[in-house]
CSV table of C-alpha atoms and ligand atoms in Angstrom, one decimal:
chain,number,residue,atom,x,y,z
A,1,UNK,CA,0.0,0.0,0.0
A,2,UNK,CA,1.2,3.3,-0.6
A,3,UNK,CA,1.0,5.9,1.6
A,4,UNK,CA,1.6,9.5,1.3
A,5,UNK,CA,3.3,11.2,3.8
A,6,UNK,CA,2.8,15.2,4.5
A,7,UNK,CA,5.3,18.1,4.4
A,8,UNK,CA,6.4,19.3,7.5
A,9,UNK,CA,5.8,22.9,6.1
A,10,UNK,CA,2.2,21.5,4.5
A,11,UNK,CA,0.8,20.7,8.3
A,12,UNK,CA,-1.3,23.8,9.4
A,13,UNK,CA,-1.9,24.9,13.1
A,14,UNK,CA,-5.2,25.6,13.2
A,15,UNK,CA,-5.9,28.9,15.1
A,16,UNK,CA,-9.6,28.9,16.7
A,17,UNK,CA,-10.4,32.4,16.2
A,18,UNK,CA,-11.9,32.1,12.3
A,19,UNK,CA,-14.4,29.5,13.7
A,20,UNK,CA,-15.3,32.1,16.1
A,21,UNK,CA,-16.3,34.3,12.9
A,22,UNK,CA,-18.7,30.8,12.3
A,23,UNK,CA,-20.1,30.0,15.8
A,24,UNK,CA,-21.3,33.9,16.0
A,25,UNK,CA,-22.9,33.9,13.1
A,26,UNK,CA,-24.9,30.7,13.6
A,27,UNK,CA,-25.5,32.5,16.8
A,28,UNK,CA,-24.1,28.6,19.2
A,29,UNK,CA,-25.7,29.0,22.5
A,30,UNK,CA,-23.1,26.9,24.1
A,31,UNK,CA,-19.3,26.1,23.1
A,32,UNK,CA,-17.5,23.7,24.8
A,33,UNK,CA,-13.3,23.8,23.8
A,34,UNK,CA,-10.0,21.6,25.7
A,35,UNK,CA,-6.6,22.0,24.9
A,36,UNK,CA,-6.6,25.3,26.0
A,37,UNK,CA,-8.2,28.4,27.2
A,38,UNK,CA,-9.8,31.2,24.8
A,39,UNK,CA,-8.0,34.6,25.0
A,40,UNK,CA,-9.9,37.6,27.0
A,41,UNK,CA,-10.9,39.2,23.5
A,42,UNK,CA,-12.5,35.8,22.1
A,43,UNK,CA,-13.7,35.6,25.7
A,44,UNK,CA,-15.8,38.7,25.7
A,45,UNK,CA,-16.5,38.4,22.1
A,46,UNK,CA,-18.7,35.4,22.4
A,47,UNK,CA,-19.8,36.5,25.7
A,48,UNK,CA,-21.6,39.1,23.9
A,49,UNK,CA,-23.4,36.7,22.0
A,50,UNK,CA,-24.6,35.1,24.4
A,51,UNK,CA,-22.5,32.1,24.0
A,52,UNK,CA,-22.3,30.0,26.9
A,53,UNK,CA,-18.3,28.9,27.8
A,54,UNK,CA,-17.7,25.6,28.7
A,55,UNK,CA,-13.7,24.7,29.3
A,56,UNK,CA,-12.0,22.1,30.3
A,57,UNK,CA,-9.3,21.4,33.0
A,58,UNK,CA,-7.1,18.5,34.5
A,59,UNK,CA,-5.7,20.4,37.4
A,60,UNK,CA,-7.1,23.0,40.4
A,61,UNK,CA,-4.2,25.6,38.6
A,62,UNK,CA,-6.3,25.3,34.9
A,63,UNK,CA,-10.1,25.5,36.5
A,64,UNK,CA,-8.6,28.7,38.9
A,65,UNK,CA,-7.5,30.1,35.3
A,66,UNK,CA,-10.5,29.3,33.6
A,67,UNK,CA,-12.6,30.6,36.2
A,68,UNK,CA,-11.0,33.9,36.5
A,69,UNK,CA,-11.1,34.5,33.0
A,70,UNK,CA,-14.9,34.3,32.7
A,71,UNK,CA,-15.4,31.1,31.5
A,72,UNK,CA,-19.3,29.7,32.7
A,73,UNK,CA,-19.1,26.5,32.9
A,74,UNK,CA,-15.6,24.1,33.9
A,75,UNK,CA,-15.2,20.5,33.0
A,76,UNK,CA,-13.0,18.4,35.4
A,77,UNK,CA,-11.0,15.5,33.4
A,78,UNK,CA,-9.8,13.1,35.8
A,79,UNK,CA,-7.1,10.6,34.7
A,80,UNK,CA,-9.6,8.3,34.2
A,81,UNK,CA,-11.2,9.9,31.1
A,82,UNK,CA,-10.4,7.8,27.3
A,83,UNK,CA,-8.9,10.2,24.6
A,84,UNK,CA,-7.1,13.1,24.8
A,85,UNK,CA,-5.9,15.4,28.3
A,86,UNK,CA,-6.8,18.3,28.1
A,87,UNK,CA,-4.3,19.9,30.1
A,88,UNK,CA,-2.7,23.5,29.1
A,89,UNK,CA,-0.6,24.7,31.6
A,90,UNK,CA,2.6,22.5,32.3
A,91,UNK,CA,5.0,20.3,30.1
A,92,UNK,CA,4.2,17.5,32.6
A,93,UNK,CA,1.1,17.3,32.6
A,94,UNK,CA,-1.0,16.5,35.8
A,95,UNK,CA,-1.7,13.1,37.0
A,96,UNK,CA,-4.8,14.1,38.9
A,97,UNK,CA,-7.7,10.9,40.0
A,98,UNK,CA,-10.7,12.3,39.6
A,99,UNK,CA,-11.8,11.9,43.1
A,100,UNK,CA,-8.9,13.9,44.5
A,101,UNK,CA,-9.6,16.7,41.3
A,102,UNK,CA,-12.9,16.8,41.2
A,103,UNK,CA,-13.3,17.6,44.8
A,104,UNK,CA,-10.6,20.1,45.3
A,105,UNK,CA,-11.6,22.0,42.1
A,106,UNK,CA,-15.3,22.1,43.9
A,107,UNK,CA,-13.5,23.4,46.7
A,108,UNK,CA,-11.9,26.0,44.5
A,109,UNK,CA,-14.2,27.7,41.5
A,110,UNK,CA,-17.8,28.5,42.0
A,111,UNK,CA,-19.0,27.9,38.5
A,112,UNK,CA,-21.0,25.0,37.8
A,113,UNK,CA,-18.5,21.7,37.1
A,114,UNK,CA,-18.8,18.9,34.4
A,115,UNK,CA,-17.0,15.5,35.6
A,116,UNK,CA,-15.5,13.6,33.2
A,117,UNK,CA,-14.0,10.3,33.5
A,118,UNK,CA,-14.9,6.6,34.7
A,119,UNK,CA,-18.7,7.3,34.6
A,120,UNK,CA,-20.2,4.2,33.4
A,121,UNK,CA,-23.1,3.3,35.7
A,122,UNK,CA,-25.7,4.7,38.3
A,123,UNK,CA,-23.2,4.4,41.0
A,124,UNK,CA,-20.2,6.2,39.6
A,125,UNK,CA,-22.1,9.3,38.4
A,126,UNK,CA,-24.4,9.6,42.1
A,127,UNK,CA,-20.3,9.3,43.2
A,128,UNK,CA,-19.6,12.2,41.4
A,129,UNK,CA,-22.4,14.2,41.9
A,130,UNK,CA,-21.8,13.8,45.5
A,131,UNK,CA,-18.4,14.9,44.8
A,132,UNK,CA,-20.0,18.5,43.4
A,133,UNK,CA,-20.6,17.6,39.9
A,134,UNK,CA,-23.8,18.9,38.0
A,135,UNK,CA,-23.0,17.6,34.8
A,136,UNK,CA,-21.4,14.4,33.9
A,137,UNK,CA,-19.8,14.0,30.6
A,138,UNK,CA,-19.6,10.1,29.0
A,139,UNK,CA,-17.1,8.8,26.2
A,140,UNK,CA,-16.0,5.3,26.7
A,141,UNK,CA,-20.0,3.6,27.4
A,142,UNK,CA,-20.5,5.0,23.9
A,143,UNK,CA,-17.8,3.3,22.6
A,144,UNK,CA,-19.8,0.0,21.1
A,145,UNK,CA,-23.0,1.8,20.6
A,146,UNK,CA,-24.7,1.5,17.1
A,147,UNK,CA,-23.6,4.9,16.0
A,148,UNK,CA,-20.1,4.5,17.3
A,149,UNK,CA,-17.5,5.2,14.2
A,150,UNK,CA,-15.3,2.1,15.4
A,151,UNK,CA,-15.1,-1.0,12.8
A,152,UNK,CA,-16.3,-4.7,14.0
A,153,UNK,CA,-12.3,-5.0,14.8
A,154,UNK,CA,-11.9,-2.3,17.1
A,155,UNK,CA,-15.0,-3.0,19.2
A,156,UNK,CA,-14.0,-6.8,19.2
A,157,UNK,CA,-10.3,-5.7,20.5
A,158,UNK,CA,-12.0,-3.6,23.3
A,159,UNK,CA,-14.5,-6.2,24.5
A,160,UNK,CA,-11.2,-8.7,24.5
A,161,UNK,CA,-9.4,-5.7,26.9
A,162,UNK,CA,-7.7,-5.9,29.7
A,163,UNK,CA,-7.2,-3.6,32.2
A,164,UNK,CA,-3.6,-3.6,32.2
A,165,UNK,CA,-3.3,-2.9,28.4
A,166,UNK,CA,-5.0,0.8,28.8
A,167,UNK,CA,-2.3,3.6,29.2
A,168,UNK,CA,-1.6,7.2,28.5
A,169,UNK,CA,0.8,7.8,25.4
A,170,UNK,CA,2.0,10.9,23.1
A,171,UNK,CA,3.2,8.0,20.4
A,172,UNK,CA,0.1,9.1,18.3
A,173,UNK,CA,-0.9,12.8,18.5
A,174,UNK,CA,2.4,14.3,20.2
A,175,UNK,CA,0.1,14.9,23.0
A,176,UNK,CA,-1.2,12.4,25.8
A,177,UNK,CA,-4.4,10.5,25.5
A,178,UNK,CA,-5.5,7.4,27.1
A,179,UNK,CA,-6.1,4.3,24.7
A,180,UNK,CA,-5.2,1.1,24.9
A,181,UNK,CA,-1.3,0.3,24.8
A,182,UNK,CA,-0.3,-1.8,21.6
A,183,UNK,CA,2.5,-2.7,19.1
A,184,UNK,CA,2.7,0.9,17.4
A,185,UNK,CA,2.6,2.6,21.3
A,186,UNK,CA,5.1,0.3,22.2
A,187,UNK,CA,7.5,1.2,18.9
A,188,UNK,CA,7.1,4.6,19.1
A,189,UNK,CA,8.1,5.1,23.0
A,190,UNK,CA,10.9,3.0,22.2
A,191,UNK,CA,12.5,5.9,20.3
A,192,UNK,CA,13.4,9.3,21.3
A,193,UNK,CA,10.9,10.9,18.0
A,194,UNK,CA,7.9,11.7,19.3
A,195,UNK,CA,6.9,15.0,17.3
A,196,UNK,CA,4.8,18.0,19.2
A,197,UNK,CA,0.8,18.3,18.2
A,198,UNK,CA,-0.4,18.4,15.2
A,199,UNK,CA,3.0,17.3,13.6
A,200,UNK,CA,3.3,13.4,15.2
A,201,UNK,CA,-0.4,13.8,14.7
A,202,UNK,CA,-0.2,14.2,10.8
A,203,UNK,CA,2.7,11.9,10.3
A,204,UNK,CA,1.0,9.0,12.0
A,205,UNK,CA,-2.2,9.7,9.9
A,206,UNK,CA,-1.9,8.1,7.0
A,207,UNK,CA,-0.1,4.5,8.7
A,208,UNK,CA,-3.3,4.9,11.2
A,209,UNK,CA,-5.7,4.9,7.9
A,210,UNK,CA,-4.0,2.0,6.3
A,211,UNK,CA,-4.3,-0.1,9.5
A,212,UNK,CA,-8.0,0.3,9.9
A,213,UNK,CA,-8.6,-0.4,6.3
A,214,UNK,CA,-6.6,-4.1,6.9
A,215,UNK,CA,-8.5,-4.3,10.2
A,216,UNK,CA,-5.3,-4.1,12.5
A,217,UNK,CA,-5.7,-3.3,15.9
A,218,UNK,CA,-1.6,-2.9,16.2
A,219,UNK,CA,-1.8,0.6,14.5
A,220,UNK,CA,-4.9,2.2,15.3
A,221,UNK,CA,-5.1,4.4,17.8
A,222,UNK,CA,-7.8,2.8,19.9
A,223,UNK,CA,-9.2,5.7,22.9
A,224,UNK,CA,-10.3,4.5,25.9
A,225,UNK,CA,-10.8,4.7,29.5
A,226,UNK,CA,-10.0,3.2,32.6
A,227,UNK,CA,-13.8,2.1,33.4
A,228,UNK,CA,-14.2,-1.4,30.9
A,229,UNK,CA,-16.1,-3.3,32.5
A,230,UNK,CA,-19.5,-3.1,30.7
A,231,UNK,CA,-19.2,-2.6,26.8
A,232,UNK,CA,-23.5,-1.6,26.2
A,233,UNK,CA,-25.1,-2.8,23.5
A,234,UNK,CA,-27.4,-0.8,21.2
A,235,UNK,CA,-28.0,2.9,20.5
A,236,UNK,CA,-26.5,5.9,22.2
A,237,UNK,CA,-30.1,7.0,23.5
A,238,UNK,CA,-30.5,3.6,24.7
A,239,UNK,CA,-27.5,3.5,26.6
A,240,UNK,CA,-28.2,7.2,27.9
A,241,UNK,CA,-31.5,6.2,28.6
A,242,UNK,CA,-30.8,2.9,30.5
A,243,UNK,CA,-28.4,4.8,32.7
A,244,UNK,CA,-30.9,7.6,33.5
A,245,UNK,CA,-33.3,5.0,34.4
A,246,UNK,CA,-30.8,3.8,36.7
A,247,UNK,CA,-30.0,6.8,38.3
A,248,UNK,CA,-33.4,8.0,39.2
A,249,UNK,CA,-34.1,4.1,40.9
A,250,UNK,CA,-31.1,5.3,43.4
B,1,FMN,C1,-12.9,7.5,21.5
B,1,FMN,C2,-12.9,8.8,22.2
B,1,FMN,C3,-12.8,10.0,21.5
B,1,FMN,C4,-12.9,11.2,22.2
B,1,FMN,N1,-12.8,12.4,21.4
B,1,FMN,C5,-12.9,13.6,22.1
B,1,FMN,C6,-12.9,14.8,21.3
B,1,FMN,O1,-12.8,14.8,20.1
B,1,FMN,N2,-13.0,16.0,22.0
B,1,FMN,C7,-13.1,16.0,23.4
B,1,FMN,O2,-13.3,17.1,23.9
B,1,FMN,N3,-13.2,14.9,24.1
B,1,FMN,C8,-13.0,13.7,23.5
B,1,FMN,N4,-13.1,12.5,24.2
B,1,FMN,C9,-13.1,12.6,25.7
B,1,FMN,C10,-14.6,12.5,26.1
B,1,FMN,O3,-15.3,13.7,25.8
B,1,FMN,C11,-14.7,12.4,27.7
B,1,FMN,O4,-14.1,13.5,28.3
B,1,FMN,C12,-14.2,11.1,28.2
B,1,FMN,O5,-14.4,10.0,27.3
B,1,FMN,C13,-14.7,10.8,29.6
B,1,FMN,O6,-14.1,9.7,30.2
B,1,FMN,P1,-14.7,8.2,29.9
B,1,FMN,O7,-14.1,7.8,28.6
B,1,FMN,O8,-14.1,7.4,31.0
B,1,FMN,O9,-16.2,8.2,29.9
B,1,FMN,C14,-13.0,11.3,23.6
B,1,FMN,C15,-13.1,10.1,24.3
B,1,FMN,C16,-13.0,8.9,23.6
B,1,FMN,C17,-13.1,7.6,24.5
């Protein structure tokens, strides 16, 4: 197969304020962003539209910032959560559990808090929305739903996991997410080349593509969290809907 590898010079990095010229103009009630926090112009900007700010942070330092620069609402990440950290402020980025974040963040900001990580049942999201949460943010329960993008090979390699193979790794993006730890994350941290985001990002693109069209699990980058135990069936309002139901019985 052939593959065509970019340019370092053709990768762009994308700036977020000309899809600020879009979300004003369709007039978005609500925008939720994570890598990051918006600058204080872009801040009061869509703040004058009415747009509601949802950010997101992995330590108490990031929701303090967030907070003070206006944003409304502040998602917590704990190290649980599958797919990309959003953390912003340091090179090493916090290791923070989510019970230890979440409830020294609700100790910290008064905005209303978004947990995200881990929740996969009634019990884990009445846990942290005893922990301060209001809203509760799901990734990983969605992850063998009917509308899920994930081929038959990548759900049958996540129902076959175990919970030693999940990890955190820059091997694919150049910046850490959580996914499950396999021959290309185990090449790639063997070497000293892991490129900053976007660049590892675009270079591993086209190998990623190639290895979900031959169905290999070795060299997809397969997201995931730390909560695996129940892989739902069915559609994502079924599974919503299931887990609602099983809240309000607590
Ligand atoms: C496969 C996958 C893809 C994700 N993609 C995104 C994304 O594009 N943007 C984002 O903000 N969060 C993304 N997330 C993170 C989720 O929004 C959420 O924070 C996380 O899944 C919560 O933890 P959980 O996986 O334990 O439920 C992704 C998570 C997974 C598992």
């Amino acid at each position: 197969m052939k593959v065509n590898l970019p340019e370092i010079d053709e990768i762009q990095v994308n700036s977020y304020h000309e899809q600020l010229d879009v979300i004003i103009s369709e007039n978005c009630k609500i925008l939720s962003f994570t890598f990051g926090n918006l600058d204080q112009q872009s801040i009061e900007r869509l703040k004058n539209n009415g747009t509601i700010l949802i950010g997101t942070c992995t330590s108490v330092n990031e929701a303090l910032i967030l907070e003070q620069s206006g944003i409304d609402i502040i998602c917590v990440q704990g190290i649980e959560a599958g797919g990309h950290r959003g953390s912003f402020t340091n090179e090493n980025i916090p290791q923070i559990g989510g019970l230890s974040l979440l409830s020294q963040v609700r100790d910290s900001v008064k905005v209303p808090i978004i947990f995200a990580g881990g929740i996969y049942n009634a019990r884990t999201l009445l846990a942290v929305k005893t922990l301060g949460a209001e809203g509760f943010q799901i990734g990983s329960l969605l992850l063998n739903s009917e509308e899920s993008a994930l081929k038959d090979f990548e759900k049958l390699r996540l129902k076959k996991l175990k919970e030693g193979e999940i990890t955190l790794t820059k091997s694919f993006s150049g910046r850490y997410a959580r996914g499950i730890r396999n021959t290309f994350v185990e090449e790639v941290e063997n070497t000293d080349f892991i490129l900053p985001y976007p660049y590892q990002n675009k270079l591993t693109g086209e190998l990623r593509k190639a290895a979900r069209i031959q169905n290999n699990s070795e060299f997809v980058n397969l997201w995931t969290g730390q909560s695996i135990s129940e892989l739902n069936e069915g559609s994502t309002t079924e599974i919503l809907g299931n887990l609602i139901e099983e809240v309000e019985k607590n």
